[in-house]
Short mmCIF file of C-alpha atoms and ligand atoms in Angstrom, two decimals:
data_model
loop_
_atom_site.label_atom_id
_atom_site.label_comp_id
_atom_site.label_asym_id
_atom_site.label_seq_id
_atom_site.Cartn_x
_atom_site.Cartn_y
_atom_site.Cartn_z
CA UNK A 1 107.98 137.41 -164.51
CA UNK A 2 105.17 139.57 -164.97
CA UNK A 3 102.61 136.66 -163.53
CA UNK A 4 105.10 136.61 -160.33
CA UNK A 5 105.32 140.46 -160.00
CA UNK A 6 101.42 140.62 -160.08
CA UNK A 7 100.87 137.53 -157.79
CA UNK A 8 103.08 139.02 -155.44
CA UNK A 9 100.92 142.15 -155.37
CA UNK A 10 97.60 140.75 -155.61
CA UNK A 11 97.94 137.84 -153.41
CA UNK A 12 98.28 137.53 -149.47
CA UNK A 13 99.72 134.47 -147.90
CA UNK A 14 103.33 133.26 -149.13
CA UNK A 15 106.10 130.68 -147.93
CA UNK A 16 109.38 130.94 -149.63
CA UNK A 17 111.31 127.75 -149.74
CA UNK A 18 114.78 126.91 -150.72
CA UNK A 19 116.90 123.49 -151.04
CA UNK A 20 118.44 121.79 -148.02
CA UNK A 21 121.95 122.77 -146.21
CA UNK A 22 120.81 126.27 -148.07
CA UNK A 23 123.96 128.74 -149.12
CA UNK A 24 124.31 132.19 -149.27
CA UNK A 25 121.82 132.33 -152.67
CA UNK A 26 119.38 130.62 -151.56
CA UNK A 27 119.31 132.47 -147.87
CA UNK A 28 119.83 135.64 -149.69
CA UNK A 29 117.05 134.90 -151.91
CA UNK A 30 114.27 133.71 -149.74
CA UNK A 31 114.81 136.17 -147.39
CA UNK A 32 114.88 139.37 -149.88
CA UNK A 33 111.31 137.56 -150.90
CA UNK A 34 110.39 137.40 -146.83
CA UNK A 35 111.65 141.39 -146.20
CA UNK A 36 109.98 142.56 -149.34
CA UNK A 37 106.57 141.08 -148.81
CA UNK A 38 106.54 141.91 -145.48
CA UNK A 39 107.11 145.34 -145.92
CA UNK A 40 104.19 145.13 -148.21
CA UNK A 41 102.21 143.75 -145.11
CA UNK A 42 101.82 140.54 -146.60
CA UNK A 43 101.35 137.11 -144.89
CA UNK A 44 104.89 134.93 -145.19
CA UNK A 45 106.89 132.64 -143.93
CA UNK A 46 110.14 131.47 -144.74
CA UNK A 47 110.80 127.21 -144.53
CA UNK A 48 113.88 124.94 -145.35
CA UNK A 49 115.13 121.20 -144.71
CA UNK A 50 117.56 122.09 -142.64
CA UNK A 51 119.19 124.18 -140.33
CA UNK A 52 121.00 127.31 -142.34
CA UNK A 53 124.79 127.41 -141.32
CA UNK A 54 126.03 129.38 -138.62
CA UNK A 55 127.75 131.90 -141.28
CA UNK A 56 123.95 133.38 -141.54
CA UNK A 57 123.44 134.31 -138.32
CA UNK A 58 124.48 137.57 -138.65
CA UNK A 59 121.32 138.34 -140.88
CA UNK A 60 118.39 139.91 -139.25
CA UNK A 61 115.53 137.60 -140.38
CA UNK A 62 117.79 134.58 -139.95
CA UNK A 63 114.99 132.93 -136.69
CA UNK A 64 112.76 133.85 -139.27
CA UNK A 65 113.71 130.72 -141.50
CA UNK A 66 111.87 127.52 -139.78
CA UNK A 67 113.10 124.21 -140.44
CA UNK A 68 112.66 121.69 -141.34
CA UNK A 69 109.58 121.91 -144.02
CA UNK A 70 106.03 121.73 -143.06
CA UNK A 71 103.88 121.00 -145.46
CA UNK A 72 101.62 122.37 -143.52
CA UNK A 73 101.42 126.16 -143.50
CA UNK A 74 97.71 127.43 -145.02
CA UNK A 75 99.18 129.56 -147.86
CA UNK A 76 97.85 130.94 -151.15
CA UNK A 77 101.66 130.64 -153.00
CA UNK A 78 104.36 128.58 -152.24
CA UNK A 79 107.76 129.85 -154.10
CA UNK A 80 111.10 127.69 -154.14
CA UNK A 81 113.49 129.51 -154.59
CA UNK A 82 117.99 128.26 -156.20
CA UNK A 83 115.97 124.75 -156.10
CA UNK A 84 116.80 122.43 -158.63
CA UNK A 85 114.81 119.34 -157.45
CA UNK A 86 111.64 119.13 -155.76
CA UNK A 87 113.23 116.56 -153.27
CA UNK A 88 115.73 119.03 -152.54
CA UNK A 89 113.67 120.94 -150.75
CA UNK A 90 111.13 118.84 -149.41
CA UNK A 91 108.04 120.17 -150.74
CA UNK A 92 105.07 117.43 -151.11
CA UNK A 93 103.50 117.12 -154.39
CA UNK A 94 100.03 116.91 -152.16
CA UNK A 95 100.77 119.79 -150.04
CA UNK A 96 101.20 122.25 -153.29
CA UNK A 97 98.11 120.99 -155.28
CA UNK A 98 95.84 123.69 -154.16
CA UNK A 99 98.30 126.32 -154.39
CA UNK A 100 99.93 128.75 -156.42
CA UNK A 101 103.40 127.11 -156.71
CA UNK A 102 106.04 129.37 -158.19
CA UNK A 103 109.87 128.00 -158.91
CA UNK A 104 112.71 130.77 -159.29
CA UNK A 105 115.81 129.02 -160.43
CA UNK A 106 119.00 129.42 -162.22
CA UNK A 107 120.00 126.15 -162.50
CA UNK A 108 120.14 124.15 -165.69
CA UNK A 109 119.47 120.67 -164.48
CA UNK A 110 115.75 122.55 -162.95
CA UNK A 111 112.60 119.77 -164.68
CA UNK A 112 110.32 122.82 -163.80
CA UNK A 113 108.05 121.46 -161.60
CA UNK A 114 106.42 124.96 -160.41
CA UNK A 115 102.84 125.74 -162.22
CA UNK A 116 104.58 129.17 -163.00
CA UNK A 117 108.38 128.35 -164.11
CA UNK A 118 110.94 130.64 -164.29
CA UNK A 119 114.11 129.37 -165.02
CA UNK A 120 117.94 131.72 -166.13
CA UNK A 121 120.74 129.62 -166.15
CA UNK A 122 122.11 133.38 -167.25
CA UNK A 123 121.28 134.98 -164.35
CA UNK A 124 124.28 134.79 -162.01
CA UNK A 125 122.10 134.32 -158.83
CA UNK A 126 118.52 133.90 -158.29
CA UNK A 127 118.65 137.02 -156.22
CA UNK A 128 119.61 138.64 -159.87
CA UNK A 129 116.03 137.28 -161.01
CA UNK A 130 114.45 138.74 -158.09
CA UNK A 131 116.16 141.59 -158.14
CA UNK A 132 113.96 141.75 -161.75
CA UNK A 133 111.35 140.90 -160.35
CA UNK A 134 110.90 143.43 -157.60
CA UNK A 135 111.91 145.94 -160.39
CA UNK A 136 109.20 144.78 -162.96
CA UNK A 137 106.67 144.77 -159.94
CA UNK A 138 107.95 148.90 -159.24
CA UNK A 139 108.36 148.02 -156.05
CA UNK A 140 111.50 149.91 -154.04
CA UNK A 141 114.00 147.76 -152.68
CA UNK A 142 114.75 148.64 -148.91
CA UNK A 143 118.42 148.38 -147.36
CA UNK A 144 117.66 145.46 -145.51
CA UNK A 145 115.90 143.74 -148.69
CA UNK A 146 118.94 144.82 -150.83
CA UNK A 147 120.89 143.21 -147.81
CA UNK A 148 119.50 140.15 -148.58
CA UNK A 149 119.72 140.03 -151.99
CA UNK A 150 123.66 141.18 -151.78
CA UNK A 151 124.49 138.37 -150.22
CA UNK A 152 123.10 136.09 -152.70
CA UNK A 153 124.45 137.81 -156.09
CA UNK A 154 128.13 138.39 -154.31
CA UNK A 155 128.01 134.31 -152.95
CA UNK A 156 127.16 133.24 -155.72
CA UNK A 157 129.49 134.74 -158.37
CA UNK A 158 132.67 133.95 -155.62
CA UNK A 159 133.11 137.82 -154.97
CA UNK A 160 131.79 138.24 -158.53
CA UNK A 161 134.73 136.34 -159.55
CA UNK A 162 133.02 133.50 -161.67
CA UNK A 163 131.94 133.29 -165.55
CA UNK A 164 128.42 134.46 -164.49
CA UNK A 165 129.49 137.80 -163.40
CA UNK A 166 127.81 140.13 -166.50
CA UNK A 167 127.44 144.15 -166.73
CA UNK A 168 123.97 143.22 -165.60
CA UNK A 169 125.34 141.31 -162.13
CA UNK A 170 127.72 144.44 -161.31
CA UNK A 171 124.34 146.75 -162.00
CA UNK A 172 122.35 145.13 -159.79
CA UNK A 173 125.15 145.13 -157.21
CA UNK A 174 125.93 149.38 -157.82
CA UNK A 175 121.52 149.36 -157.56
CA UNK A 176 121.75 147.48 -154.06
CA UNK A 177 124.81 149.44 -152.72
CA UNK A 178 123.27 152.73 -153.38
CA UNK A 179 120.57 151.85 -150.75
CA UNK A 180 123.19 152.03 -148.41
CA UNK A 181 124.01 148.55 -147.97
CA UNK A 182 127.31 147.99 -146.07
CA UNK A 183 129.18 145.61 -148.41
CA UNK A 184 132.00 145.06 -146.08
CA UNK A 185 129.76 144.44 -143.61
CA UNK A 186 127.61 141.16 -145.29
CA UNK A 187 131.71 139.73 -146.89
CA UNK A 188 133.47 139.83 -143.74
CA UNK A 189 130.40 137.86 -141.80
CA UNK A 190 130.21 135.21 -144.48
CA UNK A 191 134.44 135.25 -145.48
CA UNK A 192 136.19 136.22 -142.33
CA UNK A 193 134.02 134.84 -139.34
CA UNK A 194 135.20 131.19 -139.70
CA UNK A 195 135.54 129.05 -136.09
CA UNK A 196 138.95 128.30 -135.54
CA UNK A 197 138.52 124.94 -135.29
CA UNK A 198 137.22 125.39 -139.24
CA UNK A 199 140.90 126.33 -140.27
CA UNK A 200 141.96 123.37 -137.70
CA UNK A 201 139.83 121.21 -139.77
CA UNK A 202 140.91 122.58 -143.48
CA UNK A 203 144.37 121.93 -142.28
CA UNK A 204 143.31 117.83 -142.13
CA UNK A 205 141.62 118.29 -145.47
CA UNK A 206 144.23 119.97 -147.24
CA UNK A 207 146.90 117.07 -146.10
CA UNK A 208 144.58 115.13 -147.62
CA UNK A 209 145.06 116.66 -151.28
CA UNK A 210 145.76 114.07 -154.37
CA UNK A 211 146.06 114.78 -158.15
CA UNK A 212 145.07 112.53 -161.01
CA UNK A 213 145.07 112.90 -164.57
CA UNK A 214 148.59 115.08 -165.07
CA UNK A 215 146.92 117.98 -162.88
CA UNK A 216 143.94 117.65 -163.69
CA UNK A 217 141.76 116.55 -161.51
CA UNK A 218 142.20 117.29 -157.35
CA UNK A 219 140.59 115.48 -154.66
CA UNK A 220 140.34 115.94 -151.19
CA UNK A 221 137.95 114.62 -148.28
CA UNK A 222 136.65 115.03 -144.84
CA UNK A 223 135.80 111.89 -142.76
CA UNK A 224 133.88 111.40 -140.04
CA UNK A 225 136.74 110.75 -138.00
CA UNK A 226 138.05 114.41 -138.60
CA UNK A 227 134.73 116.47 -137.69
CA UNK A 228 135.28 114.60 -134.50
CA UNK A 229 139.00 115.19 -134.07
CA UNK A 230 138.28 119.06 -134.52
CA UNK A 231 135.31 119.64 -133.40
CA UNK A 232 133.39 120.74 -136.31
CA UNK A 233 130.42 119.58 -138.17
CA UNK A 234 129.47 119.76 -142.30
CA UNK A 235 128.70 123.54 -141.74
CA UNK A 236 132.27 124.22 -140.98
CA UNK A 237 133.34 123.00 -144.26
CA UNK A 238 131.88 125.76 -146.91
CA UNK A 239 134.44 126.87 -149.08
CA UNK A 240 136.53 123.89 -148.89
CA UNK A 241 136.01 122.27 -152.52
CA UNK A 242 137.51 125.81 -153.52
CA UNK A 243 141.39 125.09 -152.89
CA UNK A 244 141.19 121.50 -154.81
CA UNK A 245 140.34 123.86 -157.69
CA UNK A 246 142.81 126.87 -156.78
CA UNK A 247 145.89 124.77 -157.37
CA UNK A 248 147.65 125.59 -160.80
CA UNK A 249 146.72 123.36 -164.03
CA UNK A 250 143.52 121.60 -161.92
CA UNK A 251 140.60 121.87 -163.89
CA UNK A 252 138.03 119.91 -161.50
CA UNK A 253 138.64 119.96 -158.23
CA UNK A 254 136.28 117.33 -155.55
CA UNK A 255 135.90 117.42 -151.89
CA UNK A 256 134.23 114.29 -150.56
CA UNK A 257 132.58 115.13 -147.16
CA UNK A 258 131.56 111.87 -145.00
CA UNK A 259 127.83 113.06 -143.77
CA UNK A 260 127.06 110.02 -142.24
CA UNK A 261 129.71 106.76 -141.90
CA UNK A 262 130.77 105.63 -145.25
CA UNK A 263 128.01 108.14 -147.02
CA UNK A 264 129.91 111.25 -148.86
CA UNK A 265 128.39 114.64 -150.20
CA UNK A 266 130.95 115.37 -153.04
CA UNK A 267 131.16 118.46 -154.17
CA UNK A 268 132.68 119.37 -157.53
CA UNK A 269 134.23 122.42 -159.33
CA UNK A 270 135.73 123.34 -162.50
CA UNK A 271 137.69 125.90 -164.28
CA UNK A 272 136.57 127.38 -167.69
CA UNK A 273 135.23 125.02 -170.46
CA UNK A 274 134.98 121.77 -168.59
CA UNK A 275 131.12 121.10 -167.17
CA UNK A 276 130.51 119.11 -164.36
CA UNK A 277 126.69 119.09 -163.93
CA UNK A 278 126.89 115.73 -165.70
CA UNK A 279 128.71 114.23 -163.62
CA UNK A 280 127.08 115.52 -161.05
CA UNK A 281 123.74 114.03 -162.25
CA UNK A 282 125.57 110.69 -162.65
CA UNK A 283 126.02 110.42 -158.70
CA UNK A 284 122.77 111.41 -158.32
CA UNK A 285 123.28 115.15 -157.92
CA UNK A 286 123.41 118.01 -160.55
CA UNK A 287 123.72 121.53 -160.33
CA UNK A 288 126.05 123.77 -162.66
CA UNK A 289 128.65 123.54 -165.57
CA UNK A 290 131.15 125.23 -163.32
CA UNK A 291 129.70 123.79 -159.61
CA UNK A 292 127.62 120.89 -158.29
CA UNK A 293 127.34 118.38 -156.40
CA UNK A 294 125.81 114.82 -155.72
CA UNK A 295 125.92 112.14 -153.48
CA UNK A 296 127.96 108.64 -152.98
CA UNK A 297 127.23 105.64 -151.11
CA UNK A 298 130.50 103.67 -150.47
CA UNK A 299 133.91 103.34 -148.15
CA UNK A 300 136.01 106.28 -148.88
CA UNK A 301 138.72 104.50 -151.00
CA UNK A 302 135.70 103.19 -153.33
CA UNK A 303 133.99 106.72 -153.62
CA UNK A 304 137.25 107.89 -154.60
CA UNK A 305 137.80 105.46 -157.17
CA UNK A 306 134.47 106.24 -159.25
CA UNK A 307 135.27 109.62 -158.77
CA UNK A 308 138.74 109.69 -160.73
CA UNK A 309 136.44 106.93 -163.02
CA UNK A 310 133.79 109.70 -164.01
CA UNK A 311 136.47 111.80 -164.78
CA UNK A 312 138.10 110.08 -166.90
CA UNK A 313 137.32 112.30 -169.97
CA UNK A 314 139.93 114.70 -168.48
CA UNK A 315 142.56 112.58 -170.17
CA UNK A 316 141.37 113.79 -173.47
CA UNK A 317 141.67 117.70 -174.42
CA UNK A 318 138.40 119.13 -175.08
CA UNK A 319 139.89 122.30 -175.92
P1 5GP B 401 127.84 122.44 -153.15
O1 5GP B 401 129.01 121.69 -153.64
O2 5GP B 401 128.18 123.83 -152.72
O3 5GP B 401 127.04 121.69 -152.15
O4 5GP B 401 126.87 122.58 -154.38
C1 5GP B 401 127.24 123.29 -155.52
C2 5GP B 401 126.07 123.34 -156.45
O5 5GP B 401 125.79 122.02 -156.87
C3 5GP B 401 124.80 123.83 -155.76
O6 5GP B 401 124.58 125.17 -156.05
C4 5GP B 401 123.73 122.98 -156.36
O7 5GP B 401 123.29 123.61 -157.51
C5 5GP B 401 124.42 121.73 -156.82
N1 5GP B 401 124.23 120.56 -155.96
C6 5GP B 401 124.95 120.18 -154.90
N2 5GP B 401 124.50 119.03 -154.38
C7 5GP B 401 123.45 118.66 -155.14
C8 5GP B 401 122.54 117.55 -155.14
O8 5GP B 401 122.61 116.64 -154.31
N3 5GP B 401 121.58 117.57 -156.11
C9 5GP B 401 121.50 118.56 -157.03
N4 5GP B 401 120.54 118.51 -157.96
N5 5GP B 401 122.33 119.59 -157.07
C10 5GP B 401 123.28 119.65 -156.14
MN1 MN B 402 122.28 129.71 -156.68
#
């Protein structure tokens, strides 16, 4: 952290990059990096795969965030930032050679492919491990910066609802709020400014609800078929997964969402002890013990068979 907190002083040229279809962490997280070194007159720009969703806009810097990645920008230090795979946020191996490349990540599953690594699975968001960082550095944290990094701690933790949420996470939060931060402001434009046709759309989803296992496990799925019906595209579907996992006794909860005809995202949840990184890894994903997410290839009533398959261990109590 130190290394980071003195490259960020002594060098001039950054781009901050996150993984693809980025949420609230990793916008909060590259842009607290973009506002901060900015302010310190620094060179930076901000890249990622894709498009951020809609829910962003209401952030200052969002036009700041150019998609999809370059490769090309002439930079001294390239930091990826709530990346757990290189190919997750399209950085080339080539392009980063004759950099300084820098990887801030709370994720578990992360191989550490930065030159300078620095990896809390503790730390409840990586804008908690910024947050650090700007601290170690001594440098003070602006109300738009603390913005920024807000958002990512109080996404991340579900309205510091989740097992992450620590002393430290709610001291950050009282050290960001005390800028002057408007907290209602940054929840109600990523909680209560969905599209209509998003609740139009989570109505066909939620009809769509099946349990396995006793309880246990809760699937649900978007198809093609109803992001045409409603109107609505992937972006309209954050928060979704959440109310497979709200119902009472479900301990995972899925939502399969078809990107592309017979190609799902799944994304997975859990309650308490039971980790689903690994099975997250097995469909070519990962992520964390308590949220991730991976990919399958196959018609819908396939998918969902090797989903209820991988969770088979449910049957047994691991308790
Ligand atoms: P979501 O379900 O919101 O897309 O993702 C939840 C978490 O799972 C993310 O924070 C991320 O860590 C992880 N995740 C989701 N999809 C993938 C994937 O395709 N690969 C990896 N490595 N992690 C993923
Ligand atoms: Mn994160």
């Amino acid at each position: 952290m130190k290394r980071v907190a003195d490259i960020l002083k002594q060098k001039h040229s950054f781009l901050i990059v996150s993984h693809k279809n980025p949420d609230g962490d990793a916008v909060g997280s590259s842009l607290a990096l973009y506002s901060m070194l900015k302010e310190l007159n620094k060179e930076v720009y901000v890249e990622n795969p894709t498009k951020p969703a809609y829910i962003y806009e209401f952030l200052d810097d969002y036009d700041a965030i150019e998609y999809p990645v370059s490769n090309a920008k002439d930079v001294e230090v390239v930091i990826t930032v709530d990346s757990a795979e290189l190919s997750r946020c399209g950085i080339d191996k080539d392009y980063v050679k004759d950099k300084i490349f820098i990887n801030i990540d709370h994720h578990k599953t992360n191989p550490a492919f930065g030159d300078i690594n620095i990896i809390e699975p503790k730390a409840a968001a990586v804008g908690c491990i910024i947050w650090d960082i700007f601290n170690l550095a001594g440098f003070e944290i602006s109300k738009k910066t603390a913005t920024y990094l807000y958002l990512s701690i109080l996404t991340d933790t579900g309205s510091f609802r989740y097992s992450s949420t620590t002393p430290k996470t709610f001291y950050i939060a009282s050290k960001l709020l005390e800028t002057g931060i408007d907290a209602w402001w940054v929840a109600s434009n990523v909680y209560e400014s969905q599209r209509f046709e998003a609740l139009k759309l989570l109505g066909e989803v939620l009809k769509t609800l099946q349990l396995h296992y006793g309880g246990k496990l809760a699937i649900e799925y978007v198809t093609q078929e109803m992001f045409k019906n409603t109107n609505t595209t992937a972006d309209d579907t954050e928060g979704f997964v959440n109310f497979a996992r709200s119902i009472k006794g479900v301990e995972v909860g899925v939502l399969l969402r078809e990107d592309e005809p017979e190609k799902f995202k799944i994304s997975i949840r859990s309650k308490g002890n039971v980790d689903v990184s690994n099975v997250a890894e097995a469909f070519g994903g990962g992520g964390h013990k308590n949220a991730a997410g991976g990919n399958i290839d196959l018609p819908l009533n396939k998918a969902i068979e090797r989903i209820i398959e991988a969770f088979a261990f449910l049957t047994k109590d691991e308790r």
